[in-house]
XYZ file of C-alpha atoms in Angstrom:
583
model
C 7.397 -2.108 34.944
C 8.759 -2.708 38.208
C 11.041 -5.559 39.300
C 12.599 -6.305 42.335
C 15.964 -5.570 40.856
C 17.385 -2.458 39.901
C 18.919 -4.380 36.767
C 16.970 -6.760 34.683
C 20.063 -8.866 34.390
C 19.767 -9.924 37.877
C 16.676 -11.883 37.646
C 15.971 -13.527 40.932
C 16.751 -17.347 41.558
C 13.256 -18.391 41.029
C 13.846 -17.837 37.388
C 17.211 -18.856 36.435
C 19.036 -18.284 33.153
C 21.021 -21.320 31.799
C 24.350 -20.184 33.068
C 22.950 -19.538 36.545
C 21.554 -23.311 36.947
C 24.609 -24.610 39.004
C 24.824 -21.824 41.166
C 21.188 -21.816 42.145
C 21.445 -25.640 42.699
C 24.255 -25.112 44.845
C 22.649 -22.403 46.708
C 19.765 -24.642 47.620
C 21.955 -27.498 48.718
C 23.664 -24.944 51.205
C 20.169 -24.347 52.443
C 19.699 -28.045 52.864
C 22.881 -28.293 54.757
C 21.863 -25.989 57.192
C 17.946 -26.543 57.578
C 16.746 -28.803 60.354
C 15.107 -32.057 59.649
C 11.503 -31.464 59.342
C 8.806 -31.358 56.564
C 9.926 -28.087 55.376
C 13.248 -29.865 53.916
C 11.306 -31.932 51.530
C 9.999 -28.581 49.994
C 13.804 -27.621 49.591
C 14.572 -30.948 47.934
C 11.676 -30.664 45.521
C 12.749 -27.083 44.382
C 16.345 -28.289 44.216
C 15.316 -31.111 41.968
C 13.267 -29.004 39.926
C 15.774 -26.346 39.414
C 18.426 -29.086 38.596
C 16.417 -30.659 36.073
C 14.942 -27.296 34.173
C 16.632 -27.451 30.779
C 18.704 -24.702 29.913
C 18.182 -22.624 26.683
C 20.975 -24.233 24.709
C 18.146 -26.039 22.541
C 14.688 -25.111 21.675
C 12.101 -27.232 23.708
C 8.898 -25.715 21.714
C 9.863 -26.301 18.118
C 7.654 -29.798 18.051
C 4.652 -27.748 18.643
C 5.158 -24.967 16.023
C 2.896 -25.131 13.244
C 5.669 -23.357 10.983
C 9.481 -23.314 10.908
C 10.966 -19.932 11.927
C 14.019 -18.108 10.192
C 17.457 -18.661 11.629
C 17.469 -14.976 12.390
C 14.428 -15.100 14.328
C 15.655 -18.460 16.283
C 18.840 -16.461 17.035
C 17.107 -13.555 18.268
C 15.324 -15.651 20.731
C 18.608 -17.354 21.957
C 19.807 -13.700 22.528
C 16.746 -12.747 24.449
C 16.887 -16.104 26.610
C 20.593 -16.574 27.245
C 22.317 -13.146 27.286
C 19.298 -10.700 27.818
C 17.868 -13.081 30.460
C 14.105 -12.601 29.294
C 14.304 -8.852 29.308
C 14.402 -6.933 25.847
C 13.777 -4.573 23.281
C 12.853 -6.418 19.609
C 13.518 -3.818 17.166
C 13.696 -5.407 14.050
C 12.341 -3.365 10.949
C 8.501 -3.963 10.144
C 7.828 -7.063 8.123
C 10.505 -9.353 9.720
C 8.189 -10.994 12.244
C 8.572 -9.591 15.699
C 5.573 -11.396 16.847
C 7.457 -14.561 15.937
C 10.260 -13.909 17.907
C 8.457 -12.772 20.967
C 6.321 -16.091 20.522
C 9.647 -18.307 20.426
C 10.804 -16.805 23.712
C 7.233 -17.111 25.345
C 6.905 -20.551 23.926
C 10.527 -21.827 25.620
C 9.837 -19.834 28.924
C 6.352 -21.862 29.252
C 7.811 -25.132 28.338
C 10.507 -24.786 31.239
C 7.385 -23.712 33.900
C 8.496 -20.043 33.875
C 5.701 -18.387 32.175
C 2.799 -19.416 34.157
C 1.020 -15.767 34.271
C 1.539 -14.115 30.836
C 0.143 -10.708 29.599
C 0.355 -9.187 25.964
C -0.343 -5.839 25.374
C -1.127 -4.551 21.876
C -3.121 -1.889 20.107
C -6.684 -2.612 19.860
C -6.529 -3.369 16.141
C -3.901 -5.905 16.585
C -5.583 -8.046 19.376
C -7.160 -10.574 17.410
C -4.328 -10.774 15.062
C -1.887 -11.938 18.155
C -4.635 -14.310 19.045
C -4.605 -16.098 15.759
C -0.727 -16.068 15.768
C -0.454 -17.436 19.269
C -2.914 -20.114 18.950
C -2.479 -21.002 15.126
C 1.213 -20.858 15.159
C 2.520 -21.624 18.557
C -0.523 -23.709 20.060
C -0.802 -21.505 22.831
C -4.203 -20.842 24.570
C -5.295 -17.160 25.202
C -8.033 -14.944 26.860
C -8.945 -11.426 25.915
C -9.033 -9.168 28.644
C -12.120 -6.899 28.559
C -12.723 -4.887 31.512
C -15.054 -6.696 34.104
C -15.967 -9.562 31.466
C -12.317 -10.875 31.907
C -12.174 -14.016 34.354
C -9.086 -15.006 36.067
C -6.930 -17.091 33.734
C -6.494 -19.745 36.831
C -10.292 -19.857 36.976
C -10.928 -23.494 35.623
C -7.938 -23.126 33.278
C -5.071 -23.957 35.589
C -4.107 -26.761 32.858
C -3.904 -24.458 30.008
C -2.817 -21.002 31.720
C -3.808 -19.165 28.964
C -1.862 -15.786 27.704
C -4.106 -12.852 28.517
C -4.415 -10.434 25.779
C -5.297 -6.726 26.340
C -5.625 -3.555 24.205
C -3.314 -0.716 25.614
C -6.494 1.503 25.446
C -8.525 -0.926 27.366
C -5.651 -1.766 29.833
C -4.916 1.873 30.792
C -8.610 2.318 31.895
C -10.380 1.048 35.132
C -11.435 -1.411 36.048
C -9.022 -3.513 33.914
C -6.114 -1.122 34.756
C -6.468 -2.264 38.673
C -6.703 -6.061 37.691
C -3.778 -6.116 35.607
C -1.386 -4.097 38.146
C -2.491 -6.023 41.339
C -0.424 -9.078 40.831
C 2.995 -10.311 39.471
C 3.243 -11.323 36.172
C 6.013 -13.864 34.877
C 6.018 -12.323 31.307
C 4.907 -9.099 29.780
C 4.911 -8.715 26.084
C 4.290 -5.116 24.639
C 3.748 -4.512 21.248
C 4.050 -1.261 19.343
C 5.907 -0.174 22.499
C 7.004 2.896 21.339
C 3.466 4.033 22.652
C 4.794 3.396 26.202
C 7.742 5.653 26.163
C 6.062 8.894 27.580
C 6.102 7.997 31.442
C 3.502 10.802 31.845
C 0.930 9.265 29.266
C -1.858 6.933 30.259
C -0.093 4.126 28.720
C 3.606 5.086 29.993
C 1.704 5.038 33.388
C 0.193 1.753 32.767
C 3.569 0.412 31.623
C 5.391 1.499 34.724
C 2.818 0.260 37.083
C 3.017 -3.458 35.676
C 5.281 -5.999 37.561
C 6.954 -8.659 35.424
C 9.868 -10.893 35.964
C 10.508 -10.909 31.804
C 9.480 -8.072 29.672
C 9.816 -8.002 26.050
C 9.001 -4.593 24.075
C 8.386 -4.885 20.525
C 8.797 -1.618 18.302
C 10.446 -1.112 14.934
C 11.080 2.711 16.170
C 12.340 2.708 19.411
C 13.459 6.295 18.903
C 11.533 9.035 17.380
C 12.977 12.599 17.278
C 14.200 12.872 20.986
C 17.043 11.041 22.180
C 15.145 10.522 25.366
C 12.747 8.055 23.843
C 15.734 5.733 23.397
C 16.438 6.201 27.258
C 12.724 5.618 28.266
C 12.626 2.332 26.564
C 15.753 0.974 27.597
C 15.054 2.073 31.430
C 11.666 -0.020 31.302
C 13.437 -3.051 30.594
C 16.785 -2.470 32.311
C 16.631 0.064 34.957
C 19.829 2.039 35.658
C 21.462 0.558 32.577
C 21.939 4.005 31.029
C 21.810 5.883 34.652
C 19.873 8.533 35.673
C 18.271 11.003 33.445
C 20.744 13.600 34.225
C 23.800 11.294 33.645
C 22.423 9.952 30.384
C 21.744 13.622 29.089
C 25.257 14.679 30.356
C 26.909 11.743 28.657
C 25.191 11.390 25.432
C 22.850 14.567 24.653
C 24.398 16.640 21.896
C 24.176 20.235 21.190
C 20.396 19.787 21.199
C 17.759 17.334 22.152
C 17.108 15.449 19.087
C 18.963 12.299 17.555
C 20.957 14.020 15.416
C 24.515 14.075 16.917
C 24.505 12.241 20.350
C 27.831 11.996 22.252
C 29.777 9.107 22.955
C 27.897 6.938 20.304
C 30.065 3.956 20.277
C 29.457 3.506 24.030
C 25.698 4.239 23.740
C 25.257 1.515 20.991
C 27.305 -0.832 23.271
C 24.935 -0.198 26.114
C 21.707 -0.366 23.972
C 22.874 -3.882 22.534
C 22.791 -5.265 26.170
C 19.122 -5.061 25.897
C 17.963 -4.665 22.038
C 18.125 -6.766 19.015
C 17.598 -5.359 15.653
C 17.651 -6.674 12.064
C 17.092 -5.085 8.988
C 15.366 -6.513 5.942
C 18.746 -6.012 3.856
C 20.479 -8.095 6.620
C 18.446 -11.128 6.988
C 17.314 -11.029 3.068
C 13.895 -12.151 3.467
C 12.549 -11.270 0.157
C 8.907 -11.059 -0.755
C 7.810 -11.289 -4.574
C 6.226 -8.357 -6.208
C 2.867 -6.633 -5.785
C 1.694 -5.599 -8.890
C -1.521 -3.527 -8.284
C -4.041 -2.076 -10.681
C -6.872 0.386 -10.291
C -9.730 -0.277 -12.715
C -12.209 2.598 -12.950
C -15.581 1.109 -13.289
C -18.212 3.172 -15.407
C -21.697 2.639 -13.368
C -24.773 2.224 -15.300
C -27.449 5.453 -15.458
C -29.308 3.899 -12.453
C -26.208 3.180 -10.434
C -25.044 6.589 -10.801
C -28.425 7.891 -10.142
C -28.589 5.712 -7.038
C -25.085 6.964 -5.784
C -26.046 10.553 -6.551
C -29.147 10.158 -4.250
C -27.325 8.687 -1.517
C -24.508 11.182 -1.341
C -27.025 14.165 -1.307
C -29.120 12.501 1.224
C -26.116 11.951 3.607
C -24.870 15.654 3.052
C -28.355 16.912 3.885
C -28.591 15.066 7.075
C -25.189 14.866 8.367
C -24.972 18.429 9.488
C -27.864 17.946 12.173
C -27.612 14.124 12.868
C -27.011 12.437 16.364
C -23.856 10.487 16.688
C -25.697 7.095 16.076
C -27.238 8.615 12.890
C -23.844 9.482 11.486
C -22.699 5.825 12.158
C -25.739 4.752 9.933
C -24.750 7.355 7.458
C -21.064 6.598 7.421
C -22.036 2.788 6.868
C -24.541 3.771 4.162
C -21.979 5.622 2.225
C -19.818 2.500 2.170
C -22.452 0.176 1.077
C -23.379 2.478 -1.773
C -19.969 2.175 -3.023
C -20.098 -1.807 -2.756
C -23.290 -2.856 -4.613
C -26.973 -1.851 -4.906
C -27.819 -5.017 -3.312
C -25.626 -4.236 -0.190
C -27.406 -0.644 0.022
C -30.932 -1.722 -0.412
C -31.995 -3.043 3.056
C -29.913 -0.222 4.825
C -31.707 2.464 2.705
C -35.037 1.082 3.703
C -34.247 0.894 7.410
C -32.882 4.797 7.410
C -36.359 5.812 5.977
C -35.252 6.502 2.331
C -37.954 4.341 0.742
C -37.730 5.808 -2.758
C -33.824 5.026 -2.725
C -34.558 1.603 -1.308
C -36.875 0.850 -4.355
C -34.455 2.123 -6.916
C -31.810 -0.238 -5.330
C -33.924 -3.136 -5.410
C -34.730 -2.291 -9.139
C -31.095 -2.514 -10.208
C -30.345 -6.312 -11.129
C -26.699 -7.205 -10.913
C -23.991 -4.550 -11.208
C -21.177 -3.078 -13.725
C -18.756 -4.246 -11.133
C -19.935 -8.013 -11.267
C -19.734 -8.154 -15.217
C -16.253 -6.769 -15.060
C -15.413 -9.187 -12.294
C -16.925 -12.236 -14.289
C -14.629 -11.192 -16.978
C -11.431 -11.120 -15.071
C -12.276 -14.221 -13.323
C -12.507 -16.106 -16.610
C -9.290 -14.605 -17.810
C -7.413 -15.975 -14.567
C -9.013 -19.172 -14.198
C -8.523 -19.991 -17.694
C -4.737 -19.701 -17.136
C -5.197 -22.104 -14.128
C -4.878 -19.358 -11.783
C -6.898 -19.417 -8.229
C -8.471 -15.843 -7.498
C -9.290 -14.594 -3.973
C -12.603 -12.353 -4.291
C -12.955 -9.556 -1.363
C -16.113 -7.725 -0.518
C -16.979 -6.111 2.907
C -20.428 -7.191 2.856
C -22.485 -10.003 2.916
C -25.071 -8.835 0.518
C -22.758 -8.192 -2.005
C -21.281 -11.774 -1.373
C -24.597 -13.236 -1.799
C -25.258 -11.547 -4.961
C -21.811 -12.206 -6.665
C -22.081 -15.925 -5.658
C -25.533 -16.186 -7.135
C -24.200 -14.650 -10.434
C -21.138 -16.924 -10.481
C -23.419 -20.033 -10.032
C -25.568 -18.935 -13.012
C -22.580 -18.460 -15.081
C -21.053 -21.790 -14.266
C -18.158 -20.348 -12.518
C -17.292 -22.728 -9.213
C -16.679 -20.606 -6.235
C -16.067 -21.340 -2.561
C -17.597 -18.987 -0.086
C -16.142 -17.855 2.902
C -18.144 -15.505 5.649
C -18.057 -14.737 9.223
C -21.314 -16.206 9.918
C -19.959 -19.931 8.994
C -18.776 -22.287 11.796
C -15.278 -23.049 12.220
C -15.848 -26.263 10.279
C -17.300 -24.644 7.442
C -14.640 -22.044 7.246
C -12.096 -24.943 7.157
C -14.187 -26.424 4.322
C -14.330 -23.464 2.362
C -10.578 -22.885 2.454
C -9.976 -26.484 1.761
C -12.307 -26.505 -1.356
C -10.561 -23.261 -2.700
C -7.141 -25.079 -2.015
C -7.893 -28.576 -3.707
C -10.557 -27.817 -6.515
C -12.592 -24.310 -6.450
C -10.724 -21.832 -8.563
C -12.212 -18.607 -6.744
C -12.763 -17.782 -3.220
C -15.522 -15.405 -2.557
C -14.953 -13.992 0.693
C -16.202 -11.092 3.415
C -13.507 -9.492 5.750
C -13.367 -12.387 7.895
C -10.623 -14.057 5.544
C -8.187 -11.183 6.004
C -7.988 -12.516 9.946
C -5.523 -15.184 10.534
C -5.567 -17.224 7.120
C -2.625 -17.755 4.923
C -3.595 -18.408 1.334
C -0.101 -18.430 -0.083
C -1.290 -20.918 -2.785
C -3.312 -18.109 -4.442
C -1.592 -15.000 -5.901
C -4.465 -13.167 -7.630
C -6.876 -11.051 -5.658
C -9.835 -8.674 -6.771
C -11.323 -6.335 -4.516
C -14.633 -5.653 -5.334
C -15.214 -2.761 -3.132
C -12.661 -0.970 -0.647
C -12.497 -0.777 2.866
C -12.210 2.851 3.786
C -9.573 1.807 6.593
C -6.435 1.642 4.780
C -5.272 -0.965 7.395
C -7.989 -3.288 6.299
C -6.694 -2.997 2.924
C -3.250 -3.882 3.715
C -4.908 -6.908 5.727
C -6.623 -8.428 2.752
C -3.543 -8.244 0.444
C -1.498 -9.768 3.350
C -3.386 -13.174 3.067
C -1.364 -13.361 -0.219
C 1.570 -11.313 -0.024
C 3.694 -12.763 2.885
C 6.727 -15.142 3.660
C 5.961 -18.436 1.646
C 4.364 -16.631 -1.493
C 6.469 -17.888 -4.618
C 4.637 -15.898 -7.191
C 4.050 -12.118 -7.708
C 1.073 -10.947 -6.311
C -1.565 -9.552 -8.883
C -3.973 -7.104 -7.063
C -6.959 -5.546 -9.008
C -9.070 -2.855 -7.340
C -12.516 -2.592 -8.977
C -13.549 1.091 -8.089
C -16.780 2.639 -9.320
C -16.108 6.245 -11.121
C -17.171 9.320 -8.837
C -17.409 7.407 -5.760
C -15.632 8.464 -2.470
C -13.487 5.142 -3.035
C -12.049 6.403 -6.018
C -10.874 9.706 -4.290
C -9.461 7.506 -1.009
C -7.354 5.175 -3.292
C -5.854 8.260 -5.237
C -4.813 9.664 -2.081
C -3.519 6.394 -0.536
C -1.599 5.713 -3.837
C -0.259 9.028 -4.718
C 0.669 10.284 -1.296
C 2.173 7.210 0.796
C 2.282 4.576 -2.165
C 0.166 2.517 -0.278
C 0.817 -1.057 -2.379
C 4.762 -0.332 -2.386
C 4.694 -0.331 1.655
C 5.951 -3.287 3.314
C 3.375 -5.269 5.797
C 3.466 -3.126 8.828
C 4.675 0.115 7.633
C 1.111 1.541 6.880
C 0.393 1.428 10.758
C 3.586 3.103 11.620
C 2.859 5.804 8.912
C -0.824 6.413 10.140
C 0.145 6.476 14.086
C 2.506 9.512 13.125
C -0.636 11.539 12.145
C -2.009 11.263 15.649
C -2.050 8.537 18.189
C -5.858 8.068 17.944
C -5.981 9.026 14.423
C -9.065 7.329 12.430
C -8.581 7.789 8.604
C -12.158 6.432 8.069
C -13.751 9.015 10.296
C -11.900 11.712 8.740
C -12.860 10.754 5.359
C -16.444 10.773 6.217
C -16.140 14.049 7.845
C -14.532 15.603 5.083
C -17.368 14.537 2.780
C -20.501 14.897 5.034
C -19.744 18.640 5.710
C -18.207 19.349 2.501
C -20.683 21.669 0.415
C -19.811 19.933 -2.932
C -17.308 17.526 -4.345
C -14.774 20.306 -5.037
C -14.683 21.226 -1.540
C -14.374 17.513 -0.726
C -11.253 17.155 -2.921
C -9.538 20.114 -0.955
C -10.125 18.433 2.312
C -8.973 15.118 1.112
C -5.803 16.865 -0.394
C -5.056 18.433 3.290
C -5.345 14.924 4.690
C -3.153 13.595 2.124
C -0.533 16.111 3.062
C -0.877 14.795 6.670
C 0.135 11.431 5.464
C 2.964 12.763 3.331
C 4.352 14.427 6.545
C 3.833 11.303 8.696
C 5.388 9.037 6.009
C 8.439 11.273 6.053
C 8.649 11.117 9.740
C 8.590 7.543 9.744
C 11.435 7.313 7.125
C 13.450 9.649 9.436
C 13.007 7.833 12.514
C 14.050 4.575 10.828
C 17.092 6.167 9.984
C 17.454 7.399 13.362
C 17.364 4.085 14.754
C 19.888 2.688 12.326
C 22.211 5.541 13.393
C 21.591 5.046 17.175
C 21.691 1.075 17.508
C 23.137 -0.165 14.248
C 22.243 -3.797 13.300
C 23.292 -7.367 14.268
C 25.897 -7.520 11.677
C 27.778 -4.718 13.199
C 26.940 -6.028 16.845
C 28.931 -9.228 15.702
C 31.781 -7.401 14.347
């Protein structure tokens, strides 16, 4: 990302750090002394007063507008970035420690001082909405999402709010959005999962180097993967020249090979790196979360339910070999619906042109999952515990709501079609009176429900990140109880096989929030777990072959998890942590 200076510490005087305020003021006074008396002089006076009155970073101005209380280590990170690193830094905390919070604090402080009129946040596509929720709910910052030609300039009719522009990395590196983002000067650019920007020859890396920004925050828990060059590329983005030229860096620090195992002059490299990088470990900051107590309950389907699922599976395999891309999407969705409930599958079966199976689905009243759910709800609510129940599909939600009402179990209902006021009312009812919240996936977006610690998945997303997002509503900082999770999985379904792979290969429910994404991203940058599973299912001759393909997919996940753990160790070795930095 281009800057006028070769070293980011030399931020220009239009954006002074606290230590440079007196110098900046003196420079303006000198200019006043030599300037002729004309209207331009008043402009200089206004500029001088503006610089002089702009507060430094000794205190946080944005705290009153926050809807939460940051941890002290997060505050310290923001101070370090603003005061010592002059707003250009790599935030490299281990996953789960809140790099988003740290970046939000820095951004809020810059905005309060009028130094962040134009701000861009780049993030993987799956995190755009999460960033929007974090910035708006926690920091009170307005946002706008850039989507190609539909994105209007932030200044158009919104000067007073100066919204933060959010864009997915995938969209931002393509035209026409790329040209719009790289055409002007940004005050602040924040890049999440910034390890994706390391390679200067990749489309994402070229985008990063075409952007112009005064302040730059790169967020990544793994600034180093397998090559020492990874570290050089990221550091050079925020501080060109800090590590010298590529040839100088290799000569000074490269070991016998090109990997990270034995760099030379390690103490010097660490010292240089700490000029622009902040890293905390979980063991250092002692942010402890309660345990996750996860159980998977295999539900024996009724004879009709088993017949329905078998019929859908056979139909999908028969059609998938010659299906168009659009038809494949329909078949994939139908497979997931079949694992949720007969009520969810029935409408799509009719639209898909499978009338016999649609009729069978409509004949089935209730489900064995609903029976077991009711039993679990009575057990938990009888002990005074609140229960969050997740399903991916509205039809299943409606069927469960009707069943619970007939059984006299009070439940609030939350889904994406509710108005904002309706959603707030549902959450309030769950918090204050209703022992159960029935919810679709939308409650996994930006809702913190730490007052509840029991969750039941009636069906499971095929995307493991969505499973993690569901659990993250309860298992997060502020939760005071062990989180009890029950997965209801019909025996013989794809969901059963998926969950087996995720639990046995990567210990899904033992991972810290954020680690799953780090693992999946190592399989391939564009890896799509759900698509891979469906392809394995639809093209397999039978369940035995499907199991073999899932096993191979599981081995890829094992390798990715190992790579992740190795890279985390490499970062610790090369960067150290904040305790070492303070010695």
